PDB file of C-alpha atoms in Angstrom:
ATOM      1  CA  ARG A 168      20.684  20.844 -12.674  1.00  0.00           C
ATOM      2  CA  THR A 169      21.087  18.697 -15.625  1.00  0.00           C
ATOM      3  CA  ALA A 170      19.956  15.352 -14.215  1.00  0.00           C
ATOM      4  CA  PRO A 171      16.231  16.222 -13.881  1.00  0.00           C
ATOM      5  CA  ARG A 172      16.054  17.436 -17.433  1.00  0.00           C
ATOM      6  CA  LYS A 173      17.725  14.274 -18.723  1.00  0.00           C
ATOM      7  CA  MET A 174      15.329  11.983 -16.744  1.00  0.00           C
ATOM      8  CA  ALA A 175      12.274  13.953 -17.885  1.00  0.00           C
ATOM      9  CA  ALA A 176      13.347  13.740 -21.484  1.00  0.00           C
ATOM     10  CA  TRP A 177      14.003  10.047 -21.290  1.00  0.00           C
ATOM     11  CA  ALA A 178      10.591   9.406 -19.340  1.00  0.00           C
ATOM     12  CA  ALA A 179       8.724  11.089 -22.273  1.00  0.00           C
ATOM     13  CA  ASN A 180      10.386   8.724 -24.824  1.00  0.00           C
ATOM     14  CA  ALA A 181       7.476   6.330 -25.562  1.00  0.00           C
ATOM     15  CA  GLU A 182       9.564   3.449 -26.734  1.00  0.00           C
ATOM     16  CA  PRO A 183      13.110   2.108 -26.368  1.00  0.00           C
ATOM     17  CA  PRO A 184      15.553   2.285 -29.181  1.00  0.00           C
ATOM     18  CA  PRO A 185      15.643  -0.551 -31.679  1.00  0.00           C
ATOM     19  CA  MET A 186      17.726  -3.659 -30.354  1.00  0.00           C
ATOM     20  CA  THR A 187      21.355  -3.676 -31.267  1.00  0.00           C
ATOM     21  CA  ALA A 188      23.000  -6.836 -32.761  1.00  0.00           C
ATOM     22  CA  GLU A 189      24.604  -7.632 -29.364  1.00  0.00           C
ATOM     23  CA  GLU A 190      21.102  -7.335 -27.658  1.00  0.00           C
ATOM     24  CA  GLN A 191      19.647  -9.648 -30.264  1.00  0.00           C
ATOM     25  CA  HIS A 192      22.298 -12.155 -29.663  1.00  0.00           C
ATOM     26  CA  LEU A 193      22.014 -11.950 -25.924  1.00  0.00           C
ATOM     27  CA  ALA A 194      18.227 -12.264 -26.185  1.00  0.00           C
ATOM     28  CA  ALA A 195      18.683 -15.496 -28.175  1.00  0.00           C
ATOM     29  CA  LEU A 196      20.983 -16.972 -25.407  1.00  0.00           C
ATOM     30  CA  LEU A 197      18.646 -15.859 -22.580  1.00  0.00           C
ATOM     31  CA  ARG A 198      15.740 -17.726 -24.326  1.00  0.00           C
ATOM     32  CA  GLU A 199      17.911 -20.738 -24.425  1.00  0.00           C
ATOM     33  CA  THR A 200      18.411 -20.569 -20.754  1.00  0.00           C
ATOM     34  CA  THR A 201      14.694 -21.227 -20.333  1.00  0.00           C
ATOM     35  CA  ALA A 202      14.804 -24.235 -22.440  1.00  0.00           C
ATOM     36  CA  ALA A 203      13.735 -27.731 -21.148  1.00  0.00           C
ATOM     37  CA  ASP A 204      17.033 -29.341 -22.570  1.00  0.00           C
ATOM     38  CA  ALA A 205      19.780 -29.138 -19.899  1.00  0.00           C
ATOM     39  CA  ASN A 206      22.477 -29.292 -22.683  1.00  0.00           C
ATOM     40  CA  ARG A 207      21.028 -26.181 -24.326  1.00  0.00           C
ATOM     41  CA  ILE A 208      20.783 -24.348 -21.010  1.00  0.00           C
ATOM     42  CA  GLY A 209      24.389 -25.273 -20.238  1.00  0.00           C
ATOM     43  CA  ALA A 210      25.675 -24.206 -23.545  1.00  0.00           C
ATOM     44  CA  ALA A 211      23.814 -20.804 -23.321  1.00  0.00           C
ATOM     45  CA  GLU A 212      24.968 -20.195 -19.751  1.00  0.00           C
ATOM     46  CA  ALA A 213      28.581 -20.792 -20.863  1.00  0.00           C
ATOM     47  CA  GLN A 214      28.305 -18.457 -23.609  1.00  0.00           C
ATOM     48  CA  LEU A 215      26.587 -15.834 -21.301  1.00  0.00           C
ATOM     49  CA  ALA A 216      29.588 -16.216 -18.905  1.00  0.00           C
ATOM     50  CA  SER A 217      32.032 -15.644 -21.571  1.00  0.00           C
ATOM     51  CA  ALA A 218      30.183 -12.617 -22.913  1.00  0.00           C
ATOM     52  CA  SER A 219      30.187 -11.167 -19.425  1.00  0.00           C
ATOM     53  CA  ASP A 220      33.796 -10.256 -19.630  1.00  0.00           C
ATOM     54  CA  GLN A 221      33.195  -7.988 -22.623  1.00  0.00           C
ATOM     55  CA  PRO A 222      32.487  -4.236 -22.587  1.00  0.00           C
ATOM     56  CA  GLY A 223      28.764  -3.518 -23.012  1.00  0.00           C
ATOM     57  CA  PHE A 224      27.419  -6.762 -21.609  1.00  0.00           C
ATOM     58  CA  ALA A 225      25.449  -5.159 -18.758  1.00  0.00           C
ATOM     59  CA  ALA A 226      24.094  -2.537 -21.036  1.00  0.00           C
ATOM     60  CA  ALA A 227      22.910  -5.169 -23.582  1.00  0.00           C
ATOM     61  CA  LEU A 228      21.116  -6.931 -20.770  1.00  0.00           C
ATOM     62  CA  LEU A 229      19.395  -3.725 -19.676  1.00  0.00           C
ATOM     63  CA  GLY A 230      18.385  -3.385 -23.455  1.00  0.00           C
ATOM     64  CA  CYS A 231      16.743  -6.737 -23.206  1.00  0.00           C
ATOM     65  CA  VAL A 232      15.021  -5.823 -20.000  1.00  0.00           C
ATOM     66  CA  SER A 233      13.734  -2.457 -21.303  1.00  0.00           C
ATOM     67  CA  ARG A 234      11.658  -4.310 -23.984  1.00  0.00           C
ATOM     68  CA  ALA A 235       9.330  -5.540 -21.072  1.00  0.00           C
ATOM     69  CA  ALA A 236       8.350  -1.958 -20.180  1.00  0.00           C
ATOM     70  CA  PRO A 237       4.610  -1.485 -20.533  1.00  0.00           C
ATOM     71  CA  GLY A 238       3.474   0.761 -23.431  1.00  0.00           C
ATOM     72  CA  ALA A 239       1.117   3.703 -23.191  1.00  0.00           C
ATOM     73  CA  ASP A 240      -1.823   1.122 -22.675  1.00  0.00           C
ATOM     74  CA  GLY A 241      -0.138  -0.179 -19.567  1.00  0.00           C
ATOM     75  CA  GLN A 242       0.604  -3.530 -21.093  1.00  0.00           C
ATOM     76  CA  ALA A 243       3.789  -5.372 -21.551  1.00  0.00           C
ATOM     77  CA  ASP A 244       4.715  -7.591 -24.504  1.00  0.00           C
ATOM     78  CA  PRO A 245       4.639 -11.203 -23.176  1.00  0.00           C
ATOM     79  CA  ASN A 246       7.413 -12.270 -25.588  1.00  0.00           C
ATOM     80  CA  ALA A 247       9.642  -9.515 -24.224  1.00  0.00           C
ATOM     81  CA  LEU A 248       8.823 -10.580 -20.746  1.00  0.00           C
ATOM     82  CA  LEU A 249      10.150 -14.129 -21.534  1.00  0.00           C
ATOM     83  CA  VAL A 250      13.518 -12.582 -22.289  1.00  0.00           C
ATOM     84  CA  ALA A 251      13.461  -9.757 -19.651  1.00  0.00           C
ATOM     85  CA  VAL A 252      13.066 -12.180 -16.596  1.00  0.00           C
ATOM     86  CA  PRO A 253      16.353 -14.131 -17.308  1.00  0.00           C
ATOM     87  CA  ALA A 254      18.041 -10.853 -18.480  1.00  0.00           C
ATOM     88  CA  ALA A 255      17.258  -9.203 -15.109  1.00  0.00           C
ATOM     89  CA  ALA A 256      18.533 -12.261 -13.234  1.00  0.00           C
ATOM     90  CA  ALA A 257      21.619 -12.184 -15.239  1.00  0.00           C
ATOM     91  CA  LEU A 258      22.096  -8.558 -14.509  1.00  0.00           C
ATOM     92  CA  HIS A 259      21.508  -9.096 -10.843  1.00  0.00           C
ATOM     93  CA  ASN A 260      24.249 -11.939 -10.763  1.00  0.00           C
ATOM     94  CA  TYR A 261      26.688  -9.686 -12.768  1.00  0.00           C
ATOM     95  CA  ALA A 262      26.206  -6.878 -10.200  1.00  0.00           C
ATOM     96  CA  ARG A 263      26.538  -9.048  -7.350  1.00  0.00           C
ATOM     97  CA  ALA A 264      29.817 -10.600  -8.552  1.00  0.00           C
ATOM     98  CA  ARG A 265      31.463  -7.413 -10.070  1.00  0.00           C
ATOM     99  CA  TRP A 266      30.218  -4.269  -8.577  1.00  0.00           C
ATOM    100  CA  PRO A 267      32.054  -2.053  -8.278  1.00  0.00           C
ATOM    101  CA  HIS A 268      35.721  -3.261  -8.500  1.00  0.00           C
ATOM    102  CA  LYS A 269      35.443  -5.776 -11.402  1.00  0.00           C
ATOM    103  CA  LEU A 270      33.508  -3.618 -13.866  1.00  0.00           C
ATOM    104  CA  VAL A 271      34.799  -2.611 -17.280  1.00  0.00           C
ATOM    105  CA  PRO A 272      36.509   0.777 -16.884  1.00  0.00           C
ATOM    106  CA  GLY A 273      34.132   3.648 -17.703  1.00  0.00           C
ATOM    107  CA  GLU A 274      30.971   1.646 -17.395  1.00  0.00           C
ATOM    108  CA  ARG A 275      30.046   2.272 -13.778  1.00  0.00           C
ATOM    109  CA  GLU A 276      28.123   5.508 -14.142  1.00  0.00           C
ATOM    110  CA  PRO A 277      26.130   4.737 -17.287  1.00  0.00           C
ATOM    111  CA  ILE A 278      25.243   1.241 -15.985  1.00  0.00           C
ATOM    112  CA  ARG A 279      23.925   2.443 -12.644  1.00  0.00           C
ATOM    113  CA  ALA A 280      21.858   5.174 -14.423  1.00  0.00           C
ATOM    114  CA  ALA A 281      20.432   2.575 -16.755  1.00  0.00           C
ATOM    115  CA  VAL A 282      19.671   0.213 -13.786  1.00  0.00           C
ATOM    116  CA  LEU A 283      17.571   3.030 -12.271  1.00  0.00           C
ATOM    117  CA  GLN A 284      15.945   3.871 -15.593  1.00  0.00           C
ATOM    118  CA  SER A 285      14.988   0.160 -16.145  1.00  0.00           C
ATOM    119  CA  LEU A 286      13.596  -0.148 -12.661  1.00  0.00           C
ATOM    120  CA  LEU A 287      11.363   2.975 -13.120  1.00  0.00           C
ATOM    121  CA  VAL A 288       9.754   1.639 -16.228  1.00  0.00           C
ATOM    122  CA  ALA A 289       9.641  -2.067 -15.540  1.00  0.00           C
ATOM    123  CA  PRO A 290       6.172  -3.888 -15.162  1.00  0.00           C
ATOM    124  CA  PRO A 291       5.197  -2.749 -11.710  1.00  0.00           C
ATOM    125  CA  SER A 292       4.773  -6.360 -10.263  1.00  0.00           C
ATOM    126  CA  GLY A 293       6.509  -9.593 -10.938  1.00  0.00           C
ATOM    127  CA  ALA A 294      10.096 -11.031 -11.248  1.00  0.00           C
ATOM    128  CA  VAL A 295      11.574  -8.190 -13.288  1.00  0.00           C
ATOM    129  CA  VAL A 296      10.919  -5.301 -10.919  1.00  0.00           C
ATOM    130  CA  ARG A 297      12.081  -7.438  -7.944  1.00  0.00           C
ATOM    131  CA  LEU A 298      15.267  -8.350  -9.633  1.00  0.00           C
ATOM    132  CA  LEU A 299      16.040  -4.759 -10.740  1.00  0.00           C
ATOM    133  CA  ALA A 300      15.210  -3.476  -7.233  1.00  0.00           C
ATOM    134  CA  GLU A 301      17.761  -6.057  -5.844  1.00  0.00           C
ATOM    135  CA  THR A 302      20.301  -4.849  -8.443  1.00  0.00           C
ATOM    136  CA  PHE A 303      19.613  -1.314  -7.544  1.00  0.00           C
ATOM    137  CA  ARG A 304      20.246  -2.089  -3.906  1.00  0.00           C
ATOM    138  CA  ILE A 305      23.650  -3.544  -4.551  1.00  0.00           C
ATOM    139  CA  VAL A 306      24.569  -0.372  -6.422  1.00  0.00           C
ATOM    140  CA  VAL A 307      23.147   1.911  -3.829  1.00  0.00           C
ATOM    141  CA  THR A 308      24.744   0.220  -0.960  1.00  0.00           C
ATOM    142  CA  GLU A 309      28.239   0.700  -2.538  1.00  0.00           C
ATOM    143  CA  ASP A 310      27.863   3.884  -4.583  1.00  0.00           C
ATOM    144  CA  VAL A 311      25.655   5.939  -2.030  1.00  0.00           C
ATOM    145  CA  THR A 312      26.001   4.556   1.320  1.00  0.00           C
ATOM    146  CA  ARG A 313      29.733   3.694   1.265  1.00  0.00           C
ATOM    147  CA  ALA A 314      31.535   5.420  -1.452  1.00  0.00           C
ATOM    148  CA  LYS A 315      29.050   8.489  -1.685  1.00  0.00           C
ATOM    149  CA  ARG A 316      29.713   8.870  -5.370  1.00  0.00           C
ATOM    150  CA  TRP A 317      26.378   9.052  -7.137  1.00  0.00           C
ATOM    151  CA  PRO A 318      25.538  12.694  -6.806  1.00  0.00           C
ATOM    152  CA  ASP A 319      22.916  12.690  -9.530  1.00  0.00           C
ATOM    153  CA  LEU A 320      20.699   9.994  -7.971  1.00  0.00           C
ATOM    154  CA  LEU A 321      18.628  12.092  -5.654  1.00  0.00           C
ATOM    155  CA  PRO A 322      17.700  14.748  -8.172  1.00  0.00           C
ATOM    156  CA  ALA A 323      17.136  12.017 -10.817  1.00  0.00           C
ATOM    157  CA  LEU A 324      14.761  10.204  -8.530  1.00  0.00           C
ATOM    158  CA  CYS A 325      13.022  13.337  -7.443  1.00  0.00           C
ATOM    159  CA  SER A 326      12.465  14.139 -11.155  1.00  0.00           C
ATOM    160  CA  ALA A 327      11.245  10.640 -11.963  1.00  0.00           C
ATOM    161  CA  MET A 328       8.609  10.769  -9.130  1.00  0.00           C
ATOM    162  CA  GLN A 329       7.426  14.069 -10.404  1.00  0.00           C
ATOM    163  CA  GLU A 330       7.157  12.783 -13.922  1.00  0.00           C
ATOM    164  CA  SER A 331       5.605   9.425 -13.182  1.00  0.00           C
ATOM    165  CA  ASN A 332       2.389   8.199 -14.609  1.00  0.00           C
ATOM    166  CA  LEU A 333       0.063   8.852 -11.592  1.00  0.00           C
ATOM    167  CA  MET A 334       1.626  12.450 -11.337  1.00  0.00           C
ATOM    168  CA  VAL A 335       1.292  13.473 -14.914  1.00  0.00           C
ATOM    169  CA  GLY A 336      -1.168  11.055 -16.531  1.00  0.00           C
ATOM    170  CA  LYS A 337      -0.758   7.394 -17.612  1.00  0.00           C
ATOM    171  CA  GLU A 338      -0.508   8.351 -21.241  1.00  0.00           C
ATOM    172  CA  LEU A 339       2.265  10.899 -20.641  1.00  0.00           C
ATOM    173  CA  SER A 340       4.944   9.075 -18.887  1.00  0.00           C
ATOM    174  CA  ARG A 341       6.400   5.444 -19.011  1.00  0.00           C
ATOM    175  CA  VAL A 342       7.750   5.979 -15.420  1.00  0.00           C
ATOM    176  CA  ARG A 343       5.508   3.968 -13.086  1.00  0.00           C
ATOM    177  CA  THR A 344       4.830   5.775  -9.683  1.00  0.00           C
ATOM    178  CA  ALA A 345       4.752   2.323  -8.072  1.00  0.00           C
ATOM    179  CA  ASN A 346       8.308   1.578  -9.220  1.00  0.00           C
ATOM    180  CA  ALA A 347       9.620   5.028  -8.258  1.00  0.00           C
ATOM    181  CA  LEU A 348       8.378   4.282  -4.702  1.00  0.00           C
ATOM    182  CA  VAL A 349      10.110   0.897  -4.914  1.00  0.00           C
ATOM    183  CA  ALA A 350      13.307   2.780  -5.711  1.00  0.00           C
ATOM    184  CA  VAL A 351      12.762   5.157  -2.820  1.00  0.00           C
ATOM    185  CA  HIS A 352      12.329   2.332  -0.485  1.00  0.00           C
ATOM    186  CA  THR A 353      15.309   0.519  -1.791  1.00  0.00           C
ATOM    187  CA  LEU A 354      17.457   3.625  -1.303  1.00  0.00           C
ATOM    188  CA  LEU A 355      16.333   3.814   2.345  1.00  0.00           C
ATOM    189  CA  LYS A 356      17.090   0.286   3.112  1.00  0.00           C
ATOM    190  CA  PRO A 357      20.815   0.713   3.946  1.00  0.00           C
ATOM    191  CA  TYR A 358      19.816   3.474   6.516  1.00  0.00           C
ATOM    192  CA  LYS A 359      17.408   1.330   8.363  1.00  0.00           C
ATOM    193  CA  TYR A 360      19.677   1.470  11.481  1.00  0.00           C
ATOM    194  CA  PHE A 361      19.111   5.170  11.774  1.00  0.00           C
ATOM    195  CA  GLN A 362      15.296   4.941  11.376  1.00  0.00           C
ATOM    196  CA  ASN A 363      14.951   3.711  15.002  1.00  0.00           C
ATOM    197  CA  PRO A 364      16.353   6.605  17.156  1.00  0.00           C
ATOM    198  CA  GLY A 365      16.071   4.465  20.232  1.00  0.00           C
ATOM    199  CA  GLU A 366      18.740   2.009  18.933  1.00  0.00           C
ATOM    200  CA  ALA A 367      20.866   4.141  16.810  1.00  0.00           C
ATOM    201  CA  LYS A 368      24.026   5.257  18.617  1.00  0.00           C
ATOM    202  CA  GLU A 369      24.990   8.067  16.271  1.00  0.00           C
ATOM    203  CA  ALA A 370      23.362  10.823  14.397  1.00  0.00           C
ATOM    204  CA  ALA A 371      21.688  10.132  11.135  1.00  0.00           C
ATOM    205  CA  PRO A 372      24.108  10.892   8.158  1.00  0.00           C
ATOM    206  CA  PRO A 373      23.359  14.030   6.170  1.00  0.00           C
ATOM    207  CA  GLU A 374      22.595  12.139   3.002  1.00  0.00           C
ATOM    208  CA  LEU A 375      19.570  10.355   4.929  1.00  0.00           C
ATOM    209  CA  GLU A 376      18.357  13.660   5.832  1.00  0.00           C
ATOM    210  CA  ALA A 377      18.592  14.812   2.286  1.00  0.00           C
ATOM    211  CA  ILE A 378      16.663  11.833   1.084  1.00  0.00           C
ATOM    212  CA  VAL A 379      13.901  12.505   3.754  1.00  0.00           C
ATOM    213  CA  LYS A 380      13.705  16.142   2.830  1.00  0.00           C
ATOM    214  CA  ALA A 381      13.783  15.694  -0.964  1.00  0.00           C
ATOM    215  CA  LEU A 382      11.629  12.587  -1.268  1.00  0.00           C
ATOM    216  CA  LEU A 383       9.693  11.654   1.877  1.00  0.00           C
ATOM    217  CA  GLU A 384       8.377  15.036   2.805  1.00  0.00           C
ATOM    218  CA  PRO A 385       6.794  15.648  -0.516  1.00  0.00           C
ATOM    219  CA  LEU A 386       5.109  12.078  -0.411  1.00  0.00           C
ATOM    220  CA  LEU A 387       3.076  12.933   2.697  1.00  0.00           C
ATOM    221  CA  GLY A 388       0.425  14.268   0.493  1.00  0.00           C
ATOM    222  CA  MET A 389       0.300  11.006  -1.507  1.00  0.00           C
ATOM    223  CA  LEU A 390       0.145   9.039   1.719  1.00  0.00           C
ATOM    224  CA  GLY A 391      -3.059  11.022   2.781  1.00  0.00           C
ATOM    225  CA  VAL A 392      -4.673  10.367  -0.703  1.00  0.00           C
ATOM    226  CA  LEU A 393      -3.801   6.529  -0.738  1.00  0.00           C
ATOM    227  CA  ALA A 394      -4.928   6.108   2.950  1.00  0.00           C
ATOM    228  CA  GLY A 395      -8.177   8.010   2.243  1.00  0.00           C
ATOM    229  CA  GLY A 396      -8.934   5.711  -0.691  1.00  0.00           C
ATOM    230  CA  ALA A 397      -8.196   2.623   1.417  1.00  0.00           C
ATOM    231  CA  LEU A 398     -10.399   3.864   4.148  1.00  0.00           C
ATOM    232  CA  ARG A 399     -13.261   4.576   1.769  1.00  0.00           C
ATOM    233  CA  ASP A 400     -13.002   1.127   0.321  1.00  0.00           C
ATOM    234  CA  ALA A 401     -12.984  -0.454   3.780  1.00  0.00           C
ATOM    235  CA  ALA A 402     -16.022   1.468   4.794  1.00  0.00           C
ATOM    236  CA  ALA A 403     -17.814   0.256   1.652  1.00  0.00           C
ATOM    237  CA  ASP A 404     -16.898  -3.313   2.416  1.00  0.00           C
ATOM    238  CA  ALA A 405     -17.988  -2.908   6.060  1.00  0.00           C
ATOM    239  CA  ALA A 406     -21.362  -1.423   4.912  1.00  0.00           C
ATOM    240  CA  GLY A 407     -21.839  -4.306   2.405  1.00  0.00           C
ATOM    241  CA  THR A 408     -21.979  -1.871  -0.577  1.00  0.00           C
ATOM    242  CA  ASP A 409     -20.357  -2.177  -3.940  1.00  0.00           C
ATOM    243  CA  ALA A 410     -16.944  -0.384  -3.953  1.00  0.00           C
ATOM    244  CA  SER A 411     -17.468   0.777  -7.500  1.00  0.00           C
ATOM    245  CA  LYS A 412     -20.531   2.823  -6.259  1.00  0.00           C
ATOM    246  CA  MET A 413     -18.436   4.469  -3.699  1.00  0.00           C
ATOM    247  CA  HIS A 414     -15.919   5.487  -6.474  1.00  0.00           C
ATOM    248  CA  GLU A 415     -18.866   6.737  -8.525  1.00  0.00           C
ATOM    249  CA  THR A 416     -19.787   9.119  -5.685  1.00  0.00           C
ATOM    250  CA  HIS A 417     -16.405  10.576  -5.979  1.00  0.00           C
ATOM    251  CA  GLY A 418     -16.672  11.166  -9.724  1.00  0.00           C
ATOM    252  CA  ALA A 419     -14.936   8.103 -11.075  1.00  0.00           C
ATOM    253  CA  SER A 420     -17.677   5.791 -12.557  1.00  0.00           C
ATOM    254  CA  SER A 421     -16.054   2.460 -13.538  1.00  0.00           C
ATOM    255  CA  SER A 422     -16.862  -1.137 -14.039  1.00  0.00           C
ATOM    256  CA  PRO A 423     -16.555  -3.634 -11.129  1.00  0.00           C
ATOM    257  CA  GLU A 424     -13.313  -4.994 -12.533  1.00  0.00           C
ATOM    258  CA  LYS A 425     -11.748  -1.573 -13.083  1.00  0.00           C
ATOM    259  CA  SER A 426     -12.874  -0.695  -9.554  1.00  0.00           C
ATOM    260  CA  LEU A 427     -11.269  -3.823  -8.144  1.00  0.00           C
ATOM    261  CA  ARG A 428      -8.016  -3.184 -10.178  1.00  0.00           C
ATOM    262  CA  LYS A 429      -7.983   0.436  -8.907  1.00  0.00           C
ATOM    263  CA  ARG A 430      -8.361  -0.653  -5.358  1.00  0.00           C
ATOM    264  CA  GLN A 431      -5.468  -3.244  -5.741  1.00  0.00           C
ATOM    265  CA  GLU A 432      -3.197  -0.599  -7.170  1.00  0.00           C
ATOM    266  CA  ASN A 433      -4.079   1.812  -4.485  1.00  0.00           C
ATOM    267  CA  ASP A 434      -3.343  -0.825  -1.702  1.00  0.00           C
ATOM    268  CA  ALA A 435       0.003  -1.860  -3.396  1.00  0.00           C
ATOM    269  CA  LEU A 436       1.024   1.795  -3.606  1.00  0.00           C
ATOM    270  CA  LEU A 437       0.046   2.439   0.023  1.00  0.00           C
ATOM    271  CA  LEU A 438       1.954  -0.622   1.161  1.00  0.00           C
ATOM    272  CA  VAL A 439       5.196   0.440  -0.475  1.00  0.00           C
ATOM    273  CA  LEU A 440       4.820   3.976   0.662  1.00  0.00           C
ATOM    274  CA  LEU A 441       4.192   2.863   4.298  1.00  0.00           C
ATOM    275  CA  LYS A 442       7.463   0.841   4.019  1.00  0.00           C
ATOM    276  CA  CYS A 443       9.250   4.010   3.019  1.00  0.00           C
ATOM    277  CA  PHE A 444       7.895   5.813   6.052  1.00  0.00           C
ATOM    278  CA  HIS A 445       8.477   2.879   8.414  1.00  0.00           C
TER     279      HIS A 445
END
């Protein structure tokens, strides 16, 4: 019962905490890895490799990634993105090499929770969210599918979806609905074998049934809304009308640029949601 309250309180936090000294040091090294000088890149990578053995390394990387989360206006700091991309790449390499048996003792639970949180608020498209999703997949495969030792994940993800920006309003939540759907799809990937009853030789595991009941069934309504929007836009295109006029007839007057952006966002959400149901 505590996990949803924690996630909701965190989601309402408009800004991440100030960078620690370790995060500032790592950010400087990560910027060096994008330099044009091979010697500078090599020196920075050597220092990062050494730092990866120290407690708090993954948490500091996640702190660097969190700075790229869009603010209330939906925009991300371009300078923060320059650090977030190599930080997310370093985190992915760290998880691939160390999860779960080579981690610093005591860091497994807080790191995986922070990976999910960072994924949920990351810029909804681009390298950062893709790298975080891959890192989340590594953790899910081990801690959910194999070890079955992440009991708080499902309630936390349910709460995140309920508290996401398209559910409660863009100004009220930093959690991106699109990212929450990416997390759901990533969570389902290890169970792909069981999603085709004609091929599966055994019954679906109870954790997959729990995921379907807690996450997919409530999303059926969203699927209908997104599909309806896509069909209206397709009808407008077929009739040769301006899609923005079609939106105006449904009480959402907007400029052509905003209308196009909304269509693209709708299509992107629908695509991820269809992947979840596939």
